Tab-separated table of N, CA and C in Angstrom:
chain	number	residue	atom	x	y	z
A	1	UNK	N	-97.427	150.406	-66.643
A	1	UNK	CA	-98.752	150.076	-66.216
A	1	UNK	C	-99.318	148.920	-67.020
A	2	UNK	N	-98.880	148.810	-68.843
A	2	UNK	CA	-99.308	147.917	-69.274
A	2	UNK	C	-99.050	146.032	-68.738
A	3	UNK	N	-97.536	146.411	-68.430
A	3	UNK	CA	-96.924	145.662	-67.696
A	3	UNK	C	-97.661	144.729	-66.270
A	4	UNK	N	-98.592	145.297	-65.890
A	4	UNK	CA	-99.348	145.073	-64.001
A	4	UNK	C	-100.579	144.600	-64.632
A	5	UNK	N	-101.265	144.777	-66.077
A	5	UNK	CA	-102.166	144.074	-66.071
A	5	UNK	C	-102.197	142.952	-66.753
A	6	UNK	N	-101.430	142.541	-67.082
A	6	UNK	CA	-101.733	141.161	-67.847
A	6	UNK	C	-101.185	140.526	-66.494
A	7	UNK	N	-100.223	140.389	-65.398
A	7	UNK	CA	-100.368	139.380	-64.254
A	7	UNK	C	-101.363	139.414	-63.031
A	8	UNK	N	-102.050	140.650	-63.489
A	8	UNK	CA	-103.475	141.055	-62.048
A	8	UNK	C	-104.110	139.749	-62.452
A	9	UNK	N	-104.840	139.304	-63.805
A	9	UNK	CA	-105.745	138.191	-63.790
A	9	UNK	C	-104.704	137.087	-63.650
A	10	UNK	N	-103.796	137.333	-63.876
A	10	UNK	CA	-103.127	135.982	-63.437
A	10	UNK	C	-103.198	135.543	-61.777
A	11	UNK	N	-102.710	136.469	-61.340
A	11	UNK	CA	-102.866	136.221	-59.853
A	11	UNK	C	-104.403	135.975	-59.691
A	12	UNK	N	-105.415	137.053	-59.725
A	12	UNK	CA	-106.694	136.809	-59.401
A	12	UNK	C	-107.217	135.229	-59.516
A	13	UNK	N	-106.480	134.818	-61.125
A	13	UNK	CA	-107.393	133.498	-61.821
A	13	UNK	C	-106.515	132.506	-60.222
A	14	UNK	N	-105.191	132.711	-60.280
A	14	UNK	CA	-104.977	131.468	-58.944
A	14	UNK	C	-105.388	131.486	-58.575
A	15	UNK	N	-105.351	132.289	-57.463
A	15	UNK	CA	-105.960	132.840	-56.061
A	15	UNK	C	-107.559	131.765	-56.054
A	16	UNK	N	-108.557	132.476	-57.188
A	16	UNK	CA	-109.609	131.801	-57.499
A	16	UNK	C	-109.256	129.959	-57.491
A	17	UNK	N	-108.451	130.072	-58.260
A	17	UNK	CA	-108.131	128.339	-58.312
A	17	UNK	C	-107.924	127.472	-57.282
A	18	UNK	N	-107.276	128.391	-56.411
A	18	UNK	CA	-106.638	127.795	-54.713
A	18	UNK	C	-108.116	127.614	-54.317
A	19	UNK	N	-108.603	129.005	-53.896
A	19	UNK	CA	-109.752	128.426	-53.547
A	19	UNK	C	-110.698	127.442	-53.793
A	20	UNK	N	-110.669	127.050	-55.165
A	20	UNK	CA	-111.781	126.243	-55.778
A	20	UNK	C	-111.540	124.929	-55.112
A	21	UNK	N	-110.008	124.797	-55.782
A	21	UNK	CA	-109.343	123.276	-54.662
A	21	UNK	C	-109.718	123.278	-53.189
A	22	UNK	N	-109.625	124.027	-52.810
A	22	UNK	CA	-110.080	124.320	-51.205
A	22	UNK	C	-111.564	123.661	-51.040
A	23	UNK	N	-112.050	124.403	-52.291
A	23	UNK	CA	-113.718	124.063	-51.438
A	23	UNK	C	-114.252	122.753	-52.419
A	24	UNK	N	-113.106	122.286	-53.477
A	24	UNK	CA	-113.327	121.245	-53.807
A	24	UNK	C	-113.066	119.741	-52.810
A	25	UNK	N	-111.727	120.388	-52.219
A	25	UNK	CA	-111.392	119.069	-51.297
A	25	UNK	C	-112.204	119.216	-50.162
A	26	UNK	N	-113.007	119.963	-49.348
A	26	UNK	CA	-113.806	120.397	-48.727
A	26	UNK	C	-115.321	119.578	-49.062
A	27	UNK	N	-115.504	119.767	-49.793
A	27	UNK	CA	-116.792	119.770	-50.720
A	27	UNK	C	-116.235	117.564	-50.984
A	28	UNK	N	-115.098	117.378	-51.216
A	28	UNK	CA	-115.213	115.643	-51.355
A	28	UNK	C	-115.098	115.205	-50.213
A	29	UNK	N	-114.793	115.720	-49.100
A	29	UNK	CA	-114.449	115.300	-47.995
A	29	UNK	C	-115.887	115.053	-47.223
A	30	UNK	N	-116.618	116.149	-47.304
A	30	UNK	CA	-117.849	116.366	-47.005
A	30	UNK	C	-118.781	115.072	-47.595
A	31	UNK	N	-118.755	115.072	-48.640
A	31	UNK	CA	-119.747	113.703	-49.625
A	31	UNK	C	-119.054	113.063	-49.105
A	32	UNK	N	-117.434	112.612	-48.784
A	32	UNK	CA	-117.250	111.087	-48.391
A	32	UNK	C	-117.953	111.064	-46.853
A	33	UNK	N	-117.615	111.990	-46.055
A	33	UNK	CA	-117.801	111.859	-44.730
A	33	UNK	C	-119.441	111.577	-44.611
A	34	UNK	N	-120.632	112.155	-45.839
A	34	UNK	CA	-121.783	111.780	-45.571
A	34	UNK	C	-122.275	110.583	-45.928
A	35	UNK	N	-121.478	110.173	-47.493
A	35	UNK	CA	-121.967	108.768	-47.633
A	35	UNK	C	-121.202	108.126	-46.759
A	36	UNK	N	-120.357	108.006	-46.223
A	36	UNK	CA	-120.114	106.703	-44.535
A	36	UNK	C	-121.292	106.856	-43.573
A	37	UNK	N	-121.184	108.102	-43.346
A	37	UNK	CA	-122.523	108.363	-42.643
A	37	UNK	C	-123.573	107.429	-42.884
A	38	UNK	N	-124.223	107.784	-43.967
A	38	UNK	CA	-125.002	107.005	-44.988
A	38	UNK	C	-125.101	105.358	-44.524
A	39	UNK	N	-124.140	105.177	-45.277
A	39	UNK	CA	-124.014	103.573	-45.155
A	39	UNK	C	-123.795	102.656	-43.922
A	40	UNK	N	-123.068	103.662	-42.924
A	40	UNK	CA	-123.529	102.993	-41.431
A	40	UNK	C	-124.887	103.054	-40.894
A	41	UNK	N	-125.583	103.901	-41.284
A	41	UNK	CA	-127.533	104.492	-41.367
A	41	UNK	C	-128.183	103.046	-41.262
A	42	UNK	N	-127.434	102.839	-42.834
A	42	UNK	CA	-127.909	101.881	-43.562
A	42	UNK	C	-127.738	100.367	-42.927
A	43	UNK	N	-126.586	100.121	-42.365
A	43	UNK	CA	-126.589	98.836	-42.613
A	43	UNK	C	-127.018	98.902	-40.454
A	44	UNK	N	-126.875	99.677	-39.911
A	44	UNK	CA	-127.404	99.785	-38.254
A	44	UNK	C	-129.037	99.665	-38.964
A	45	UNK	N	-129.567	100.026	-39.687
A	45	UNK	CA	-131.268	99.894	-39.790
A	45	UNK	C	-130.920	98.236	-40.360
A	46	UNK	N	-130.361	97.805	-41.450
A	46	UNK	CA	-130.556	96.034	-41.895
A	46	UNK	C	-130.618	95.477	-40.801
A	47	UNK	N	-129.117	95.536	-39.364
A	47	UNK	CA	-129.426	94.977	-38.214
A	47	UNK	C	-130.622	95.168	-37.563
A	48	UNK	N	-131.289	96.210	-37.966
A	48	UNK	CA	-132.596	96.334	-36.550
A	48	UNK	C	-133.600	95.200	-37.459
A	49	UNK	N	-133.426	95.612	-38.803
A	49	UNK	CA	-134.886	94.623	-39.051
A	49	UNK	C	-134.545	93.148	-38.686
A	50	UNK	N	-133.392	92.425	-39.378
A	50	UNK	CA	-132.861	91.327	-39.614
A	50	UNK	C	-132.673	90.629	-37.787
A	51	UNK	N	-133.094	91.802	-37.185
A	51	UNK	CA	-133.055	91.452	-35.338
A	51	UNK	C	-134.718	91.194	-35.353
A	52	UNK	N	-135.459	92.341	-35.777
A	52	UNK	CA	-136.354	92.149	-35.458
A	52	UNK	C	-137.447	90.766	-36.604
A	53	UNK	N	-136.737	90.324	-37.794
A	53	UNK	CA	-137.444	89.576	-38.064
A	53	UNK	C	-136.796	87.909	-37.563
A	54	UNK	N	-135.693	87.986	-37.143
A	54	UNK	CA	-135.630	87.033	-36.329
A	54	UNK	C	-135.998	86.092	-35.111
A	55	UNK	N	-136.697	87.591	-34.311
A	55	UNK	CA	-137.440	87.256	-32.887
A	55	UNK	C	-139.002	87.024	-33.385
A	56	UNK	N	-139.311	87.275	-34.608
A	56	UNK	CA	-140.795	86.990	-35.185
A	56	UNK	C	-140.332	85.745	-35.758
A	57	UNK	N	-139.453	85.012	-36.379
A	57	UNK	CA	-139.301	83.942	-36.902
A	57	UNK	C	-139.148	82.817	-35.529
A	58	UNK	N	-138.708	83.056	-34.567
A	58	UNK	CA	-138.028	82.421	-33.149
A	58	UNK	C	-139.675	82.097	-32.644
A	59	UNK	N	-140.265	83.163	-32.511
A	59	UNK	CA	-141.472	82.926	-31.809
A	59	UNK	C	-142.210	82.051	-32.921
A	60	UNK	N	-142.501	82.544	-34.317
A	60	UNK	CA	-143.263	81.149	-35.018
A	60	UNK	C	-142.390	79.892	-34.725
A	61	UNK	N	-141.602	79.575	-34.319
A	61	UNK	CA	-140.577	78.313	-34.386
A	61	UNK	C	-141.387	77.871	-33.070
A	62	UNK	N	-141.011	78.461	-32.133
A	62	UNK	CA	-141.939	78.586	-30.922
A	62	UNK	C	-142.986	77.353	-30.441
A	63	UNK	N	-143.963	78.468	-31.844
A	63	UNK	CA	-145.506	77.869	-31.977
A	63	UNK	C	-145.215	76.539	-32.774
A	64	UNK	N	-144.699	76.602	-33.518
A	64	UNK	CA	-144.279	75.637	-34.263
A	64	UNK	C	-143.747	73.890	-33.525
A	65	UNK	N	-142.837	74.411	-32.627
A	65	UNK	CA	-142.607	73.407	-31.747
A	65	UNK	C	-143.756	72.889	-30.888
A	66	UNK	N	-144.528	73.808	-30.481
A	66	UNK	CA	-145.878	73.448	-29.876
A	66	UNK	C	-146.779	72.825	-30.179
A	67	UNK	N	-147.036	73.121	-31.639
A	67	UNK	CA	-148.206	72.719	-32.268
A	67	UNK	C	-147.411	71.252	-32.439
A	68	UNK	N	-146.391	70.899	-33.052
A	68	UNK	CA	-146.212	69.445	-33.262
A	68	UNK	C	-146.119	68.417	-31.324
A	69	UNK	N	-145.423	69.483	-30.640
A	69	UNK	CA	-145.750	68.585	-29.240
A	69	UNK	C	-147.500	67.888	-29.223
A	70	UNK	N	-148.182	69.288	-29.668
A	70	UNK	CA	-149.734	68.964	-29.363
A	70	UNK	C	-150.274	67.742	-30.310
A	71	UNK	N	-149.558	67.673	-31.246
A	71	UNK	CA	-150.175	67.222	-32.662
A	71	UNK	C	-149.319	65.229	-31.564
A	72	UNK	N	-147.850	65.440	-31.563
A	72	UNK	CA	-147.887	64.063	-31.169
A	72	UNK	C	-148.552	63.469	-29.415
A	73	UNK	N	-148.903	64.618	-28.954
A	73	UNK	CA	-149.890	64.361	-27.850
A	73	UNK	C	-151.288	63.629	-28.469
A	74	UNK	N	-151.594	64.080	-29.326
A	74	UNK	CA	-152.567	63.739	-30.263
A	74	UNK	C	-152.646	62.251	-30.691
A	75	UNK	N	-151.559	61.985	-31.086
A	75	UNK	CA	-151.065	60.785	-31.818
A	75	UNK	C	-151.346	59.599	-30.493
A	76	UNK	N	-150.637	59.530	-29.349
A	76	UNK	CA	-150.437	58.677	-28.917
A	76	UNK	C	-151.464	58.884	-27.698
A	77	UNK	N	-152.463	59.980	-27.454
A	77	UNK	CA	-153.864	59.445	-26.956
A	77	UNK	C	-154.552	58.851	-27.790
A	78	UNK	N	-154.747	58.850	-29.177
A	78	UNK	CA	-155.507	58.290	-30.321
A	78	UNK	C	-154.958	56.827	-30.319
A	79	UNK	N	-153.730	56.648	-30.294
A	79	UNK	CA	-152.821	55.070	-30.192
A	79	UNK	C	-154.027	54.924	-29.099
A	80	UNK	N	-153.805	55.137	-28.305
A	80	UNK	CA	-154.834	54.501	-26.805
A	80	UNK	C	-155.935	54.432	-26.536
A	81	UNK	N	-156.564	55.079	-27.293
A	81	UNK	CA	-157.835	54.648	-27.622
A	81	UNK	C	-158.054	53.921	-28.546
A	82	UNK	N	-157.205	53.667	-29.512
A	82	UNK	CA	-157.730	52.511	-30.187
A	82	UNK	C	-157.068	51.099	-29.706
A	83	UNK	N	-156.029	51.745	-28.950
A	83	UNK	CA	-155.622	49.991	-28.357
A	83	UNK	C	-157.179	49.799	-27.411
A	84	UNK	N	-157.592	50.720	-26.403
A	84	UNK	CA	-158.511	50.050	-25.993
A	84	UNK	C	-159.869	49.847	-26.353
A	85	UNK	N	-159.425	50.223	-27.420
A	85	UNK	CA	-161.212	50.314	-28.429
A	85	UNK	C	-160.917	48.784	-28.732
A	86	UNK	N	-159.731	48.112	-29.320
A	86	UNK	CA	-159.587	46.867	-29.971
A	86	UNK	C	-159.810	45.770	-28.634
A	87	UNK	N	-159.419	46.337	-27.510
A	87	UNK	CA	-159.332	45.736	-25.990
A	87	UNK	C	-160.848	45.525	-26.187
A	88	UNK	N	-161.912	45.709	-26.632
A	88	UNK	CA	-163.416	45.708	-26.204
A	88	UNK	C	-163.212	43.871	-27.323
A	89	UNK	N	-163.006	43.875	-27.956
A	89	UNK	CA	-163.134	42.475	-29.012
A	89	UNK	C	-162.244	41.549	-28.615
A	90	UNK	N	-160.590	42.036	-28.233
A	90	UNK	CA	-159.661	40.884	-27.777
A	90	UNK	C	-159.334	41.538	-26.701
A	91	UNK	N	-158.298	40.387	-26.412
A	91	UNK	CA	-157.303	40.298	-25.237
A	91	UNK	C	-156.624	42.012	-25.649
A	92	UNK	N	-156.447	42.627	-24.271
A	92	UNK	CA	-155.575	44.282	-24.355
A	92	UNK	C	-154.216	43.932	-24.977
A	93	UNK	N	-153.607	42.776	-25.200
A	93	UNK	CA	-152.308	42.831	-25.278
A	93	UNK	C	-152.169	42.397	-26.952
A	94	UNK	N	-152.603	41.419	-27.228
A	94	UNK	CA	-153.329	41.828	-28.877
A	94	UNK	C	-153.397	42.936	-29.499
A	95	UNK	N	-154.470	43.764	-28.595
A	95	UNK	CA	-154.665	45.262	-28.835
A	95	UNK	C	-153.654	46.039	-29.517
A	96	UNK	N	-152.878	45.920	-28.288
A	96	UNK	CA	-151.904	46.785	-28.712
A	96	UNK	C	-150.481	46.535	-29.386
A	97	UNK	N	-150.050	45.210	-29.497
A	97	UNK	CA	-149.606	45.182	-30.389
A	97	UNK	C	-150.048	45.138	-32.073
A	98	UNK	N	-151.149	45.461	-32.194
A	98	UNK	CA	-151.769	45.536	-33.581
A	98	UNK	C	-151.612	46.887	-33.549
A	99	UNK	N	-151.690	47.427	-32.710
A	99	UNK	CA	-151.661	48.976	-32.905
A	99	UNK	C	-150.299	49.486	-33.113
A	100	UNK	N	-148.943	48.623	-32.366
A	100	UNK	CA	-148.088	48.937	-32.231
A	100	UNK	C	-147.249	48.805	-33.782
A	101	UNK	N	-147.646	47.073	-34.380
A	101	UNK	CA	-147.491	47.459	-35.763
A	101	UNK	C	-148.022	48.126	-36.817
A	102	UNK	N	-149.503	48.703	-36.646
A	102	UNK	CA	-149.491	50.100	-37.645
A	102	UNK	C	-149.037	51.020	-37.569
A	103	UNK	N	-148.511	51.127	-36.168
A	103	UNK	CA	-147.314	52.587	-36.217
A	103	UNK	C	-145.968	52.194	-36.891
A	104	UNK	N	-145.254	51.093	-36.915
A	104	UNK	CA	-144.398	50.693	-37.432
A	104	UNK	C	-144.457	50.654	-38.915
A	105	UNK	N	-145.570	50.229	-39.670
A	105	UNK	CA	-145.516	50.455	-40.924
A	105	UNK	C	-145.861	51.724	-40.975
A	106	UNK	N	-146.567	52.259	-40.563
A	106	UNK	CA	-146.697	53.927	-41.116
A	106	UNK	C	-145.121	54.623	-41.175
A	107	UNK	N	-144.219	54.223	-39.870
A	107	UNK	CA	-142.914	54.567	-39.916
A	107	UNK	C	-142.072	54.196	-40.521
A	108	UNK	N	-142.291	53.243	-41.701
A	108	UNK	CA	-141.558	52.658	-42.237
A	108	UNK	C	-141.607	53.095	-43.909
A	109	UNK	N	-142.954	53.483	-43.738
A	109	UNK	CA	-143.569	54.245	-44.876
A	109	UNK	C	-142.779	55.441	-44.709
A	110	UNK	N	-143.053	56.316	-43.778
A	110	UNK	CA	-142.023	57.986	-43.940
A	110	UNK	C	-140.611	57.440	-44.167
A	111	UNK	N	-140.085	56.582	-43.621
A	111	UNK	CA	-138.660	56.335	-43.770
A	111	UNK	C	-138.372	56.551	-45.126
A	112	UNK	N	-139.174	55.356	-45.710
A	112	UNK	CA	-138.365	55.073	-47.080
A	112	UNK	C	-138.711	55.670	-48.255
A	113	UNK	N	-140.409	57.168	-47.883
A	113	UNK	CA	-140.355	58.229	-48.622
A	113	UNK	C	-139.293	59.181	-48.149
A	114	UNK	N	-138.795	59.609	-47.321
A	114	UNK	CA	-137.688	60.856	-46.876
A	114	UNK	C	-136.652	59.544	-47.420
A	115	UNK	N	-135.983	58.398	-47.448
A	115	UNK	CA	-134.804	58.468	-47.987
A	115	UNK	C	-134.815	58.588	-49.440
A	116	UNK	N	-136.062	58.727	-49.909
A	116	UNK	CA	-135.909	58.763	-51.673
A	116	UNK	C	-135.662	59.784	-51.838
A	117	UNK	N	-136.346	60.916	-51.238
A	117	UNK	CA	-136.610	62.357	-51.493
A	117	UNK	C	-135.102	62.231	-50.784
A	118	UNK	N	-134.596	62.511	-49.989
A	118	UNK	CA	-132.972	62.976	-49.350
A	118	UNK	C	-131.824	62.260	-51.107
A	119	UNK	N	-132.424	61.518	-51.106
A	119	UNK	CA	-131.533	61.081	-52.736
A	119	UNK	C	-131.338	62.086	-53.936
A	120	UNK	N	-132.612	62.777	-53.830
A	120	UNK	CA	-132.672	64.014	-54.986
A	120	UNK	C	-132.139	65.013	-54.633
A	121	UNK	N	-131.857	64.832	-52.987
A	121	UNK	CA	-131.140	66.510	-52.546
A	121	UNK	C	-129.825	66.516	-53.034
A	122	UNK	N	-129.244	67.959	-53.692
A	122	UNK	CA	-127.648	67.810	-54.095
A	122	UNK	C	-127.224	69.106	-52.840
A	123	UNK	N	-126.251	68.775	-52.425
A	123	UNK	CA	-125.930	69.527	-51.399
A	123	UNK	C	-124.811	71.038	-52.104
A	124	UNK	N	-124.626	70.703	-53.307
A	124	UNK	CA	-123.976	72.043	-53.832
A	124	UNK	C	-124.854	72.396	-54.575
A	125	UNK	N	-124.578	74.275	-54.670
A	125	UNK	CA	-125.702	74.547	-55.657
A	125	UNK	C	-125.257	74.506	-56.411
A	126	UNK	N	-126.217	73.924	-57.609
A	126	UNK	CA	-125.648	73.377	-59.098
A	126	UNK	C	-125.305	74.759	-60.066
A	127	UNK	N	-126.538	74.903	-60.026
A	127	UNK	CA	-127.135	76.238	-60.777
A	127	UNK	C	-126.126	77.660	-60.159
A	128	UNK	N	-125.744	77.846	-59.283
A	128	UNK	CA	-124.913	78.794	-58.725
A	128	UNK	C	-123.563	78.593	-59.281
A	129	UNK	N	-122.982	77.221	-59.515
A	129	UNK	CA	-121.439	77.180	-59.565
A	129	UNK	C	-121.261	77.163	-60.968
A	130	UNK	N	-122.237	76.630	-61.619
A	130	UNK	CA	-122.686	76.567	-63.353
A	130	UNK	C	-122.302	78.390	-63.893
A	131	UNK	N	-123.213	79.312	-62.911
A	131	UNK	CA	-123.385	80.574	-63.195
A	131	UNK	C	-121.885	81.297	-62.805
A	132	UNK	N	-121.246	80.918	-62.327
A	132	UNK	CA	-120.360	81.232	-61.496
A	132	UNK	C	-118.923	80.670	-62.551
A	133	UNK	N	-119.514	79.596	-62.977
A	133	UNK	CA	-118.425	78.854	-63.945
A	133	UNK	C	-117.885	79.618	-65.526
A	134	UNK	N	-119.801	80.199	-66.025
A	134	UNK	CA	-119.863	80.875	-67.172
A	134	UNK	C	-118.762	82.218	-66.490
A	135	UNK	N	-119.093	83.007	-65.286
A	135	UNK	CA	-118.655	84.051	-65.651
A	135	UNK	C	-117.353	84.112	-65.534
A	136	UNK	N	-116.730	83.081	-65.315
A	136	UNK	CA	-115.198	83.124	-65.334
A	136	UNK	C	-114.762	82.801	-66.876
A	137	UNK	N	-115.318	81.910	-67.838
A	137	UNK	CA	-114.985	81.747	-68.789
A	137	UNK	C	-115.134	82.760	-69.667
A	138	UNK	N	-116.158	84.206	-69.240
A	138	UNK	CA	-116.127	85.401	-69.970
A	138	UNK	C	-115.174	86.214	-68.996
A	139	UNK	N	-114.978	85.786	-67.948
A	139	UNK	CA	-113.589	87.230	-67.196
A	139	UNK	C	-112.685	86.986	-68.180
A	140	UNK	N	-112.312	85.490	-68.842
A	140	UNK	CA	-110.813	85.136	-69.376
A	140	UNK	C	-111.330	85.323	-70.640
A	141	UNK	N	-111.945	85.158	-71.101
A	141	UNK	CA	-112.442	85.784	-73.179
A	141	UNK	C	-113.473	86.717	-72.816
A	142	UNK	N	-113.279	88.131	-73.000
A	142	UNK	CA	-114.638	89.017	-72.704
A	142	UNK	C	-115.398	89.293	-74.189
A	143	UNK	N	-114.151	88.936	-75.014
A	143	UNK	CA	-114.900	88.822	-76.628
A	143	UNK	C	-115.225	87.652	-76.987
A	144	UNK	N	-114.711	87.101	-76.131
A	144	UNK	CA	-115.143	85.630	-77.175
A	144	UNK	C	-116.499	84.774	-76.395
């Protein structure tokens, strides 16, 4: 009889152990199967916003396009009234070529501010490849 009890907890303690594995692999299977869950949740809601702040960005673009149609509607009834405002003192054709070269220097003016400013643009990011540069020189020395 002494013999039957020292392997009863042996068996019992497996038995227990099988199970544990059981409801351990159970139990990881479960957390993996919820965080996928999870993270498809997750990234189906990024698409809804990243949809929905797109059709709010589309429509300001929209207005945006509008307001400058209106703005150069603006421009070139104002050209015409002052060509024929100048038409009241000279000849209409005078007029408007005086008018025609202050639009030309004004355009000549944006030109050659946007090509200065396009000069300062660097088309790589500096600051990104710099940051990007350090952390490779610590992947290869992490002590040094």
């Amino acid at each position: 009889m002494a013999s039957l009890m020292p392997h009863a907890p042996r068996t019992r303690v497996a038995k227990h152990r099988g199970e544990e594995d059981s409801s351990m692999g159970e139990l990881l299977s479960t957390v993996t199967s919820d965080v996928q869950q999870l993270l498809h949740q997750e990234v189906e809601l990024a698409k809804a916003e990243v949809r929905e702040e797109a059709t709010k960005a589309g429509k300001a673009a929209g207005m945006f396009g509008g307001a400058g149609f209106a703005g150069y509607m603006v421009a070139v009834l104002l050209t015409l009234a002052a060509m024929f405002g100048l038409a009241n003192v000279m000849d209409l054709a005078w007029a408007a070529l005086i008018v025609t070269a202050v639009w030309a220097v004004i355009g000549l003016v944006l030109y050659r501010r946007g090509r200065a400013r396009m000069r300062t643009v660097s088309p790589k990011p500096e600051q990104t490849m710099e940051t990007l540069k350090e952390d490779l020189r610590w992947a290869r020395h992490p002590t040094g």
